[in-house]
């Protein structure tokens, strides 16, 4: 599988046309794309993130506002003919129809955030030019996913159910998608078998998002949801799952979604592919969503509520979010809005999640400033997770611009002046 790179959009178009009888972007969905809220970073493939104030208006992000991250056109799949093939290396191959997957296994509902590893790439691009879609801080959203546990389907497809089996220790679960992809023959990724097969994890084959049939943009009719890890592993339009002794060979596992050292660049990056790990768990992150540097400046003598989101990796809880008005010299503590993510824990509060597991949803936060925000304030936020991890004050640049979680700042002097309304005079 030679990875594909393109010198120009025209070259990319020619490649797609040669592969597909009709140009693949002619059948893009529109219903799940609210163009008043989404900032479109690229049309083909469609890549868009919501504006920050609208992002945190809802605990559960509406599908029309949910960020969309695509490496190719949106495939058109017929649910009646859809099949998912599960292969076990040195074991059986099983082909499942959609109705079999939906009827034969228990349904599970999980609230989980999906965050792209490239979230906040713009911050690293300001340090030095990076490669990739230049995302702002809105490449994260939170939804309620429902479907069946991947573990249940794998066990029914011949994978040993015993957690002590060696398959749990060293193997990987590889995902491949239907449809075309810009850098490889198809989109693909893998996660550790110890995650996918763990009965206490919530890795899903999802058919629904926020109670409705999965929109085409988000993987219809079936996608993987791997809570707690970077979005790249939650493969949409799932075609095959392979349980195997090595990681996915995909471009997106072996060459992309890695934190390369600062000396890596366009000419020497291949030197680092074999020694740098493919990212899995997210790092600890928080962002101020209100105010933003392009929304009206808060009035300096009026109470104001600063709002944002926070999340950590691997299901680790957000314990605290600190907010500074003076560029990090002194800190206030924000109020946290932390939903319970697993449906089991919601039904049975005695099954409370541990601080370091199963906190798959994001945490929204608010910080009320009674005295108002000074005109020269530099707002900063930083989150702390239950393992005591926090965000670095400065970013460390990497060529692919991933995992930027440095202190998030809003320089109030950059906000356009507020229009004084009568009520404020
Ligand atoms: N088949 C397929 N799955 C995919 C992708 C893709 O391009 N194709 N993008 C991945 C990446 S990088 C992210 S961040 C998430 C984005 O999911 P969303 O578009 O539902 O927000 O999907 C992942 N799954
Ligand atoms: Mo991503």
PDB file of C-alpha atoms in Angstrom, residues 291 296-306 325 368-379 412-413 415-421 424-425:
ATOM      1  CA  UNK A 291     -15.223  35.227  24.871  1.00  0.00           C
ATOM      2  CA  UNK A 296     -17.242  41.753  20.965  1.00  0.00           C
ATOM      3  CA  UNK A 297     -15.037  42.693  23.916  1.00  0.00           C
ATOM      4  CA  UNK A 298     -16.750  42.043  27.290  1.00  0.00           C
ATOM      5  CA  UNK A 299     -17.687  45.304  29.051  1.00  0.00           C
ATOM      6  CA  UNK A 300     -15.075  45.873  31.742  1.00  0.00           C
ATOM      7  CA  UNK A 301     -17.520  46.798  34.513  1.00  0.00           C
ATOM      8  CA  UNK A 302     -20.182  44.119  33.907  1.00  0.00           C
ATOM      9  CA  UNK A 303     -20.262  40.617  35.400  1.00  0.00           C
ATOM     10  CA  UNK A 304     -19.168  38.120  32.746  1.00  0.00           C
ATOM     11  CA  UNK A 305     -19.189  34.328  32.516  1.00  0.00           C
ATOM     12  CA  UNK A 306     -16.175  32.800  30.799  1.00  0.00           C
ATOM     13  CA  UNK A 325      -7.353  37.046  33.963  1.00  0.00           C
ATOM     14  CA  UNK A 368     -18.235  33.874  36.703  1.00  0.00           C
ATOM     15  CA  UNK A 369     -16.262  37.135  37.027  1.00  0.00           C
ATOM     16  CA  UNK A 370     -18.434  39.487  39.114  1.00  0.00           C
ATOM     17  CA  UNK A 371     -16.169  42.513  38.816  1.00  0.00           C
ATOM     18  CA  UNK A 372     -16.005  42.283  35.018  1.00  0.00           C
ATOM     19  CA  UNK A 373     -13.100  41.545  32.708  1.00  0.00           C
ATOM     20  CA  UNK A 374     -10.462  44.311  32.572  1.00  0.00           C
ATOM     21  CA  UNK A 375      -9.764  45.850  29.130  1.00  0.00           C
ATOM     22  CA  UNK A 376      -6.150  44.687  29.215  1.00  0.00           C
ATOM     23  CA  UNK A 377      -6.858  41.171  30.544  1.00  0.00           C
ATOM     24  CA  UNK A 378      -5.157  38.148  29.007  1.00  0.00           C
ATOM     25  CA  UNK A 379      -7.412  35.188  29.791  1.00  0.00           C
ATOM     26  CA  UNK A 412      -9.001  40.848  25.424  1.00  0.00           C
ATOM     27  CA  UNK A 413      -7.230  43.822  23.783  1.00  0.00           C
ATOM     28  CA  UNK A 415     -11.444  41.718  20.712  1.00  0.00           C
ATOM     29  CA  UNK A 416     -13.384  44.204  18.608  1.00  0.00           C
ATOM     30  CA  UNK A 417     -14.819  46.941  20.854  1.00  0.00           C
ATOM     31  CA  UNK A 418     -18.288  46.121  22.202  1.00  0.00           C
ATOM     32  CA  UNK A 419     -21.224  48.143  20.913  1.00  0.00           C
ATOM     33  CA  UNK A 420     -22.738  49.938  23.885  1.00  0.00           C
ATOM     34  CA  UNK A 421     -26.426  49.207  24.112  1.00  0.00           C
ATOM     35  CA  UNK A 424     -25.243  49.313  29.475  1.00  0.00           C
ATOM     36  CA  UNK A 425     -25.057  53.129  29.403  1.00  0.00           C
TER      37      UNK A 425
END
